[in-house]
Coordinates of C-alpha atoms (C1' of nucleotides) in Angstrom, one line a residue:
Chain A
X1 CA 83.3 115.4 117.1
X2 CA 80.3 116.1 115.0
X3 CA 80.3 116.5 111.3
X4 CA 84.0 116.2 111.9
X5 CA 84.5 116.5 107.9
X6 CA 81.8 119.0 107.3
X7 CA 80.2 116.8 104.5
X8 CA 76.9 114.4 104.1
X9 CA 78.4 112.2 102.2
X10 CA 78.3 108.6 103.4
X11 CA 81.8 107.6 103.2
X12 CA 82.5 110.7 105.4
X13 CA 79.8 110.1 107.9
X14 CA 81.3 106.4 108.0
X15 CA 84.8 107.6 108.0
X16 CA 84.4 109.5 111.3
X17 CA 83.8 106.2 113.3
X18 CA 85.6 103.6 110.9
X19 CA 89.0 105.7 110.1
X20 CA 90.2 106.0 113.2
X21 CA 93.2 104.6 115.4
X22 CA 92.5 100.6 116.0
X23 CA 88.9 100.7 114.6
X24 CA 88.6 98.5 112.5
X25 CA 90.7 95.6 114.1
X26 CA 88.6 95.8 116.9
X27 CA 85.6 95.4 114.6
X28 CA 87.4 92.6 113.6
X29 CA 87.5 91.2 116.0
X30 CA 83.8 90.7 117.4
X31 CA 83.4 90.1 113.9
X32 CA 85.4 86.8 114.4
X33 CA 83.9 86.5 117.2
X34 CA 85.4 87.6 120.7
X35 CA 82.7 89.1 122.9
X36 CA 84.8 89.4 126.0
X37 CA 86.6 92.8 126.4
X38 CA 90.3 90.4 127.0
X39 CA 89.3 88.1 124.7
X40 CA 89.1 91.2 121.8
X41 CA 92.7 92.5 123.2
X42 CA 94.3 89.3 122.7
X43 CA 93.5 89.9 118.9
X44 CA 94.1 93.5 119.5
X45 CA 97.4 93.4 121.8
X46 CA 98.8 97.0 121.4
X47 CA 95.9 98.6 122.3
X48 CA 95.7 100.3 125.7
X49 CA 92.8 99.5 127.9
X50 CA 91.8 102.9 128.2
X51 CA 91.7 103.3 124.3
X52 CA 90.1 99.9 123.4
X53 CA 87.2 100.8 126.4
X54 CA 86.8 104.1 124.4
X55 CA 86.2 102.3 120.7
X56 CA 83.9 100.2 122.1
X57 CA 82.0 103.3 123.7
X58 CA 82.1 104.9 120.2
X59 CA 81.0 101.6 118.2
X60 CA 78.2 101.4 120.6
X61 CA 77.5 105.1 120.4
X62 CA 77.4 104.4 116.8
X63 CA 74.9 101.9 116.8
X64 CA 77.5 98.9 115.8
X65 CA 78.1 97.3 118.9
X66 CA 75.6 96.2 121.7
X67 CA 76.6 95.9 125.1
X68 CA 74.6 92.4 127.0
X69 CA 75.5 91.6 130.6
X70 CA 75.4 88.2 131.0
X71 CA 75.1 88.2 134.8
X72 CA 74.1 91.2 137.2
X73 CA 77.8 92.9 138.2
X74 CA 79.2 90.1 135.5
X75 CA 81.3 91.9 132.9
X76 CA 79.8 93.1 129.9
X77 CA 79.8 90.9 126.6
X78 CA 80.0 93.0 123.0
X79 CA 78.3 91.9 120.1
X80 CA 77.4 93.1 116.6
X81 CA 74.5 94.6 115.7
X82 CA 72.9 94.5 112.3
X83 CA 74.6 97.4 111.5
X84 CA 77.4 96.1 112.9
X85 CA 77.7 92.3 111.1
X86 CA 77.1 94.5 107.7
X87 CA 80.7 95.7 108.0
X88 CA 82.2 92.5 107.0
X89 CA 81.4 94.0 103.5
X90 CA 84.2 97.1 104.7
X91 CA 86.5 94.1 106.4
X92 CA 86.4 91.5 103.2
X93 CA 87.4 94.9 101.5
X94 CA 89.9 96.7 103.0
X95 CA 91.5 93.1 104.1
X96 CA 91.6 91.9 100.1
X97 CA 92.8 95.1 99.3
X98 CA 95.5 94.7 101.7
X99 CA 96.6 91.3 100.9
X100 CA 97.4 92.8 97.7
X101 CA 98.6 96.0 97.6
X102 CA 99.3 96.9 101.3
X103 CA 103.5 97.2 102.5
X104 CA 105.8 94.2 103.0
X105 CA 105.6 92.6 106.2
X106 CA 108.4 94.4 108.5
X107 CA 110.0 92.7 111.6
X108 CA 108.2 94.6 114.2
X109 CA 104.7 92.8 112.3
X110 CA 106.1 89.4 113.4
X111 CA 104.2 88.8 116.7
X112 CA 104.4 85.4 117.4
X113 CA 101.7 85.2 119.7
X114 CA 99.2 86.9 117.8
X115 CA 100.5 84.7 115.1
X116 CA 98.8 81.7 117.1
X117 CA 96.4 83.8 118.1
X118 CA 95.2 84.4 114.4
X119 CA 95.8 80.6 113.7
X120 CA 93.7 78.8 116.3
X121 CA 90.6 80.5 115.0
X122 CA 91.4 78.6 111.8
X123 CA 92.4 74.8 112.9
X124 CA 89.9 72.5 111.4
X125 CA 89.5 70.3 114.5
X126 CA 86.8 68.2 111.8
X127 CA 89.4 67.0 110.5
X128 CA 91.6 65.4 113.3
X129 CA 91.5 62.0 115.0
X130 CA 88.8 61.4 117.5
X131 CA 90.2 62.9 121.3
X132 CA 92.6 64.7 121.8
X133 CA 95.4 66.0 119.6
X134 CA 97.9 68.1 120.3
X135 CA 100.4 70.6 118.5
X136 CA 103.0 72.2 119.7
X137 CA 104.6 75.5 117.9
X138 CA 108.5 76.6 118.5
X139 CA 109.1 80.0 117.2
X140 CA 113.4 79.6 116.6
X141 CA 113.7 83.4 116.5
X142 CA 111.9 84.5 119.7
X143 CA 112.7 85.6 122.6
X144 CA 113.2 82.5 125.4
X145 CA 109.5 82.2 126.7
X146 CA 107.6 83.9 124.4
X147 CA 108.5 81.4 121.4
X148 CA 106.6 78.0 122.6
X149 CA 102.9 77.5 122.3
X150 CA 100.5 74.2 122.4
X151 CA 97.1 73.9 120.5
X152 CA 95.0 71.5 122.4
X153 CA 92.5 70.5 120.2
X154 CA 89.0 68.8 121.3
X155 CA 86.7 69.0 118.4
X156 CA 85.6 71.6 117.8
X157 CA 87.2 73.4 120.5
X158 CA 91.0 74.6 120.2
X159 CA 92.5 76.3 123.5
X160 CA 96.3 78.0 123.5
X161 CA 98.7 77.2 126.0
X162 CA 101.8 79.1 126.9
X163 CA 103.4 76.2 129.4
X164 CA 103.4 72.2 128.3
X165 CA 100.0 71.3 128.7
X166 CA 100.8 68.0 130.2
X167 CA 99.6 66.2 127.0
X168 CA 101.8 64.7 125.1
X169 CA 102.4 66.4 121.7
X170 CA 101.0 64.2 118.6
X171 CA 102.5 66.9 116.1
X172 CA 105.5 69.4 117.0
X173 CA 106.6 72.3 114.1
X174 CA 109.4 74.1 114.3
X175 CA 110.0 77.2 112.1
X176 CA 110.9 81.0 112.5
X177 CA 108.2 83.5 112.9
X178 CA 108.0 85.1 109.3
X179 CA 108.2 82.2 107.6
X180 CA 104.9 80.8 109.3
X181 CA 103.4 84.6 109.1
X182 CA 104.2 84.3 105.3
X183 CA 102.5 80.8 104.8
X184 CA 99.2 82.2 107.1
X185 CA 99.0 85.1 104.5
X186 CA 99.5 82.8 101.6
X187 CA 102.4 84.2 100.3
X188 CA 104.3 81.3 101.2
X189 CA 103.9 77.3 100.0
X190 CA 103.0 75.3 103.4
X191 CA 103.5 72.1 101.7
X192 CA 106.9 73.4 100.1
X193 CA 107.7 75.2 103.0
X194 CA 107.5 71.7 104.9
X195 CA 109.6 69.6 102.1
X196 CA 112.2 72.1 102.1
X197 CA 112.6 72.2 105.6
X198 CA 112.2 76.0 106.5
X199 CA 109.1 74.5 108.2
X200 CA 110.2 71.1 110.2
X201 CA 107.1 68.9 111.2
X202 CA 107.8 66.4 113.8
X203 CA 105.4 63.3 115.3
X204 CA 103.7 60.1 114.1
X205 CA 103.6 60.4 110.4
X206 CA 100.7 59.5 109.8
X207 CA 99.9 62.3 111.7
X208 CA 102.5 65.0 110.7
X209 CA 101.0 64.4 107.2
X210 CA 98.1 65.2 108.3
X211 CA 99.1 68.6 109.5
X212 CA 98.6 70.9 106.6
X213 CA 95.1 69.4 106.1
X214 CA 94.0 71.3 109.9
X215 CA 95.5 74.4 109.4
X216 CA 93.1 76.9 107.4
X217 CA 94.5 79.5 106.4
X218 CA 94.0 83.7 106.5
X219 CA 90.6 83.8 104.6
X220 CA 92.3 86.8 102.5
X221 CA 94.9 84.0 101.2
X222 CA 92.7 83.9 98.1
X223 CA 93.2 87.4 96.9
X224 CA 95.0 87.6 93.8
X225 CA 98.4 88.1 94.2
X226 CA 99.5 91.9 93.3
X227 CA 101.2 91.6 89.8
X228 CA 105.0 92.5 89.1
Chain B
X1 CA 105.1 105.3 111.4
X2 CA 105.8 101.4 109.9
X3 CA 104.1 98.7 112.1
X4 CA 101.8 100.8 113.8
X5 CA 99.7 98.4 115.4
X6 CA 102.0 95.3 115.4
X7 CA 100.2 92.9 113.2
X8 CA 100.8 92.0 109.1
X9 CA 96.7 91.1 109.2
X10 CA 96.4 92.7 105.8
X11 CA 93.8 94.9 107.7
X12 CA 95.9 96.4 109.9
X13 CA 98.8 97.1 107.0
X14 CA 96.0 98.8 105.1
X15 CA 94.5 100.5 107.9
X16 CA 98.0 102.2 108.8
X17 CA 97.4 104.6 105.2
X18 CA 93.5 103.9 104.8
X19 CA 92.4 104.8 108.1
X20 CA 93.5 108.5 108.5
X21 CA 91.8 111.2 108.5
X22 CA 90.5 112.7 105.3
X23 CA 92.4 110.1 103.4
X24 CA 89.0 108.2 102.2
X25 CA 87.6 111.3 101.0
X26 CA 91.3 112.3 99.6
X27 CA 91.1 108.8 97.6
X28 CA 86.8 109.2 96.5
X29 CA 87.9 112.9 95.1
X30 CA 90.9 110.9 92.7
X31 CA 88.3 108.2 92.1
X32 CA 86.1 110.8 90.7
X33 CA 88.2 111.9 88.5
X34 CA 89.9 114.7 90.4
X35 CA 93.7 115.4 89.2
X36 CA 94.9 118.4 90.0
X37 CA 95.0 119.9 93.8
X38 CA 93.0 122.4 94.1
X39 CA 90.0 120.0 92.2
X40 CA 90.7 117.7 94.9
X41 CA 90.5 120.4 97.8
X42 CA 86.6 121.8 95.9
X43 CA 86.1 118.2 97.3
X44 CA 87.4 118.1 100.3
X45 CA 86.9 122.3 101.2
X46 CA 87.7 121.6 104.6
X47 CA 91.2 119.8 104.9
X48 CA 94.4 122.4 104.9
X49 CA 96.6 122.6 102.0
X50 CA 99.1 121.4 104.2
X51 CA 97.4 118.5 105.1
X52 CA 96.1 117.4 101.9
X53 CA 100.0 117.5 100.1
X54 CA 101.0 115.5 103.1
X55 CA 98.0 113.0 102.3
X56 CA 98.6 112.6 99.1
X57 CA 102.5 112.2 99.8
X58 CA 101.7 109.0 102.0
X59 CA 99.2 107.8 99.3
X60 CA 102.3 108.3 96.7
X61 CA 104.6 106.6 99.2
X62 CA 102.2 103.6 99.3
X63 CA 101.8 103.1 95.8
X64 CA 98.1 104.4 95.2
X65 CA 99.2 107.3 93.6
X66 CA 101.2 108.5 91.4
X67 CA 102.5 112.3 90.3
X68 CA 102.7 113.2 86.8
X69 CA 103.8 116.8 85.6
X70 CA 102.1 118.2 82.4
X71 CA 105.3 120.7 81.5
X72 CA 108.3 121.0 83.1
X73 CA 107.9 123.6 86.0
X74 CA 104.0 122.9 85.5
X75 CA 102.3 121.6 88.9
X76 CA 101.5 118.5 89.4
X77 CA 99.2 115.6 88.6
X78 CA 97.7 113.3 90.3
X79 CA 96.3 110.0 89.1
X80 CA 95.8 106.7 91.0
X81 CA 97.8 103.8 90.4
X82 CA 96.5 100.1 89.4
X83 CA 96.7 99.6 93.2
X84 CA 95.0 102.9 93.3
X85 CA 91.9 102.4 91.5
X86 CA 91.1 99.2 93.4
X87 CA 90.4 101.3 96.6
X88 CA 87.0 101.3 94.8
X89 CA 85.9 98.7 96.6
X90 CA 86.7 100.0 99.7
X91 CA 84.8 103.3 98.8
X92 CA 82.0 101.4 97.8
X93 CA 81.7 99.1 100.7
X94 CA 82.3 102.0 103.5
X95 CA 79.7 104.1 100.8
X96 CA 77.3 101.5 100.6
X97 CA 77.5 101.1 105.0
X98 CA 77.4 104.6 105.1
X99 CA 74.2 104.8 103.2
X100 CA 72.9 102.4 105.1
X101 CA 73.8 103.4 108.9
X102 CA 76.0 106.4 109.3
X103 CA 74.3 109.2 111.7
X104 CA 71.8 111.3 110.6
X105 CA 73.2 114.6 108.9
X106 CA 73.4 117.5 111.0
X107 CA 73.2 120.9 110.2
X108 CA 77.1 121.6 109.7
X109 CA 77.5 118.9 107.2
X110 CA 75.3 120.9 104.8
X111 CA 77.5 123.0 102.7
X112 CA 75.6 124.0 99.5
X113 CA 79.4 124.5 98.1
X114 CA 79.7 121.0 98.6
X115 CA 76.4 119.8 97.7
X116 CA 76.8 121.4 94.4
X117 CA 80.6 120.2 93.3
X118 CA 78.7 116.9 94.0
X119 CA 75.8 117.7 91.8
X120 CA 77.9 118.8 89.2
X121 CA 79.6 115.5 88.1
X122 CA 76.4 113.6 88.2
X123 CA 74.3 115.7 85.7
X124 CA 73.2 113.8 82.3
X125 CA 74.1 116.3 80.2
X126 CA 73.1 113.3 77.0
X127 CA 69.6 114.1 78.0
X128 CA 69.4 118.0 77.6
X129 CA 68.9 119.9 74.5
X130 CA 71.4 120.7 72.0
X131 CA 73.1 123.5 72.9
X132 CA 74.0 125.5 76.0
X133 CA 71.3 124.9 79.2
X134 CA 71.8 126.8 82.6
X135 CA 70.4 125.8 85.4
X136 CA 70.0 128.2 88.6
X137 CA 70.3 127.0 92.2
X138 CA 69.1 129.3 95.4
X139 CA 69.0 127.9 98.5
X140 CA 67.1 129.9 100.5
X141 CA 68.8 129.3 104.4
X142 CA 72.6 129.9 103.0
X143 CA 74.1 133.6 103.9
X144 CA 73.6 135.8 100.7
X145 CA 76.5 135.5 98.1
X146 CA 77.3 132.1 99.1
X147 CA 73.7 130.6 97.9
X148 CA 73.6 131.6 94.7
X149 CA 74.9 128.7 91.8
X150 CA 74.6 128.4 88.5
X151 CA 75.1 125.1 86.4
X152 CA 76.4 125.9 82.8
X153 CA 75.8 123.0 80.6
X154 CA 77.1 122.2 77.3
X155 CA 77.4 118.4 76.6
X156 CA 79.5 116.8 78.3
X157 CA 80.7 119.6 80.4
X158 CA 79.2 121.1 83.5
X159 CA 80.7 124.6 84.7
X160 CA 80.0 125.8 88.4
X161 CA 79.1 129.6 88.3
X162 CA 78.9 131.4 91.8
X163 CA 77.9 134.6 89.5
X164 CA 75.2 135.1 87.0
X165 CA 76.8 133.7 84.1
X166 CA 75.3 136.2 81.7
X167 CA 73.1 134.0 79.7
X168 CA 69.3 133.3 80.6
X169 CA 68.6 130.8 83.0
X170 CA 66.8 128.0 81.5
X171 CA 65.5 126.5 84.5
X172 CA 65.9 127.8 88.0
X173 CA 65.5 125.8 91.5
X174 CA 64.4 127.0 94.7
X175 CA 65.0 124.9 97.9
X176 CA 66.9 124.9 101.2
X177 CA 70.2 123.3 101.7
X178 CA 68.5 119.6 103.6
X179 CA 66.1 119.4 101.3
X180 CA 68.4 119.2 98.7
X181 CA 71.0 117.2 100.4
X182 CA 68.2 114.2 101.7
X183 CA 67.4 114.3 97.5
X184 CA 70.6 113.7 96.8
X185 CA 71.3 111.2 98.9
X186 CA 67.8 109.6 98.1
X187 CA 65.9 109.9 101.4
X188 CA 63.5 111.8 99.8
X189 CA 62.2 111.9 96.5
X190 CA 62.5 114.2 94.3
X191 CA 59.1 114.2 92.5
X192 CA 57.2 114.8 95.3
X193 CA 59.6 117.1 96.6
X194 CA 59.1 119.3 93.7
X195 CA 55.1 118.6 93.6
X196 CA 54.7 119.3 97.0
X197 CA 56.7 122.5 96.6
X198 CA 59.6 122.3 99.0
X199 CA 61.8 122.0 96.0
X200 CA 60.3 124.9 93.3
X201 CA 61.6 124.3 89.8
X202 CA 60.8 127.4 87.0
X203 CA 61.4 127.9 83.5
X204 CA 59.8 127.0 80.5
X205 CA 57.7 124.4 81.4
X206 CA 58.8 122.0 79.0
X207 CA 62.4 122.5 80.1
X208 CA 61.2 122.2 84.0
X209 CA 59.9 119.2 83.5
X210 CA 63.0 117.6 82.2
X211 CA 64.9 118.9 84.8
X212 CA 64.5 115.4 87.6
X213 CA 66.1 113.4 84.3
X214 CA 68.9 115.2 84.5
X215 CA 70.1 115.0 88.0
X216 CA 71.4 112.0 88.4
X217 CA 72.1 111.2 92.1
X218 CA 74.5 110.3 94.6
X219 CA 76.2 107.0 93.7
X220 CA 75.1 105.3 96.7
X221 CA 71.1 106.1 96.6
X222 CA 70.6 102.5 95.5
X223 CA 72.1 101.2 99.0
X224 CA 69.3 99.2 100.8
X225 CA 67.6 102.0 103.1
X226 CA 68.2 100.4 106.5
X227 CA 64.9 99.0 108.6
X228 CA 63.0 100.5 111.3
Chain C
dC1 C1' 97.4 128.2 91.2
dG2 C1' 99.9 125.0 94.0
dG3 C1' 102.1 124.6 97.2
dT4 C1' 105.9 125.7 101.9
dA5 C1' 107.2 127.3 106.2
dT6 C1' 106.3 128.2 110.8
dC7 C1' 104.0 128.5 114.9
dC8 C1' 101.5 126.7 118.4
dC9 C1' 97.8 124.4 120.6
dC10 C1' 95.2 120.8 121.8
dC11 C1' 94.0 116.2 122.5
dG12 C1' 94.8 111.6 121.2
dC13 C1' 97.0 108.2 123.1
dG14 C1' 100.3 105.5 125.9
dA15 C1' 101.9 104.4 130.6
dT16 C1' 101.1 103.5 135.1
dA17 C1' 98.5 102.9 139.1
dC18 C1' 94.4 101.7 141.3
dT19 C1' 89.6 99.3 142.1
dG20 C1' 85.5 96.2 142.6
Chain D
dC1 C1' 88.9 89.9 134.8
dA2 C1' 87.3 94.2 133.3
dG3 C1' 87.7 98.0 133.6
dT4 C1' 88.6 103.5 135.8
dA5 C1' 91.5 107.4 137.0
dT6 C1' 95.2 110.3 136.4
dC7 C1' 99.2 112.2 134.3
dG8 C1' 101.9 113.6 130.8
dC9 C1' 103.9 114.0 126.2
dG10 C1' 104.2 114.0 121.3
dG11 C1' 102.7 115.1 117.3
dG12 C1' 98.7 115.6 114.4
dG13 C1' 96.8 119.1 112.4
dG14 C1' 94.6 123.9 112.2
dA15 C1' 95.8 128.8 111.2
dT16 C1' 98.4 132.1 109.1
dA17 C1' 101.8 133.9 106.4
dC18 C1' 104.7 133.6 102.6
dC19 C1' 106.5 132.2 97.8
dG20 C1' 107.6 130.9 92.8

DNA sequence: CGGTATCCCCCGCGATACTG
DNA sequence: CAGTATCGCGGGGGATACCG
């Protein structure tokens, strides 16, 4: 696996860690974050166990990833090294890049639950009313449950639940899963989105106004747009 | 091949071409100014021809490159797209990592071949004298008849001799293959490399001396050295 | 020079089952 | 929850030969 390009050069010595299979989404990943080994598969769904146990071995190997165990026999929690946080530079990169130039978003992209996933990193709980608030998601083309989802948000804390969370919901949207993808990657007006109704935004409305104010969206949304 | 890993994260889109074997290096070697396929493959010595076409077919398909054929019949060219040329800041930011914190170079990434198609795009031919100048490279731990090199210069071109061109050498170097490669990529300096006599530089004297102003080196010297 | 065509091998990777 | 073990296959990709 050494010197697998037969060349110093540093992009090649980088490429034979970074450019391979799943890499750099896992990088993502603890970069955003996760230090649990589920917690980076939930970002990362499609990878096998096997594989994603692998990357890590090789990011460690690599000097990118530290291994800590928080208790004796506890699991092990990842996190970044130096070398590791100074790959944002590669993410912020490759991720504009692919905002504008990468291929159009095809059906079998549209996971809704890695959708949420990707969106309850980016609520802005500072925002919301004191306590509790609650927002519930309904996917119109998924599959019967797989296509409901709650935020329960207690600044600055925002957990995803898969069942009714027993809370009443203060906001409730209802909208099909590429048309919310679209708006996350900025390729698609929220507030438009809303008034036209391919978004529908139910509750209080001095709360449902409120709504596009908490969600953040995909931090590559300000790319420039490709021309043509 | 589309949706690969199940996510439109503009990451993962761009990781589905970017993040394949060889295709980094495929993409520096057009970025350098590399058109035609066999100046791409003097870049990259150790992909197959068949891999490289199939490369540069998915970097065609993706919009990074497009083909261009001088005559009819003629072979082809290949040039990088607007989308193309803005990989450069993925080049630079994995360069720049590399640089930094990529493994230490082992002995089978050091391919004098390699070393000096890199040399030969980075040397200031605005500073020599008028007129033709060759330069002579040995390096002493290559097997014979592949560590011989000659550098014919005649602003602004650089020509890659494996033979004695025929005229006098104007200056001649003397080193082995790592020393030359750590100059290049600036881990060690070239100055004292030459005063302390691991790198030997002959010729006319006022010629030899010129000889560290016209090597530029690799792009990415000026990446931060890491710490410890 | 600039590719194709073919063969074939290996191993990357997914799937499944099992464990502490 | 956080992995490990095992199996099996598909195809990525290396080697070689051939071609216009």
């Amino acid at each position: 696996m050494t010197s697998q390009f037969g060349q110093f050069c540093p992009i090649a010595l980088a490429s034979e860690v970074l450019a391979q299979k799943w890499m750099l989404l896992v990088v993502r990943e603890l970069n955003a974050g996760a230090t649990r080994f589920n917690e980076i598969r939930r970002g990362v769904p499609r990878i096998s166990a096997t594989l994603l146990k692998q990357r890590l071995t090789q990011l460690e190997d690599a000097g990118i990833v530290a291994r800590r165990w928080v208790q004796p026999d506890g699991p092990d929690e990842y996190v970044l090294t130096k070398a590791g946080t100074e790959l944002k530079q590669v993410l912020s990169a490759v991720g504009t890049w692919g905002q504008r130039w990468a291929r159009k978003i095809e059906n079998d992209d549209l996971d809704p639950s890695w959708l949420v996933w990707a969106m309850h990193r980016r609520i802005d709980t500072s925002m919301m009313p004191n306590g509790r608030t609650v927002i519930a998601f309904h996917f119109t083309d998924a599959p019967r449950n797989h296509n409901l989802f709650w935020f329960v948000c207690k600044h600055p804390q925002v957990d995803i639940c898969v069942k009714p969370p027993g809370f009443e919901e203060d906001v409730s949207v209802v909208t099909d899963t590429r048309t919310m993808a679209e708006v996350w990657r900025g390729i698609r007006p929220l507030r438009q989105s809303i008034s036209n109704g391919r978004i529908q935004v139910k509750g209080r409305s001095a709360l449902q106004r409120k709504f596009p104010e908490w969600l953040m969206l995909s931090v590559f949304v300000s790319a420039k747009q490709r021309p043509n």
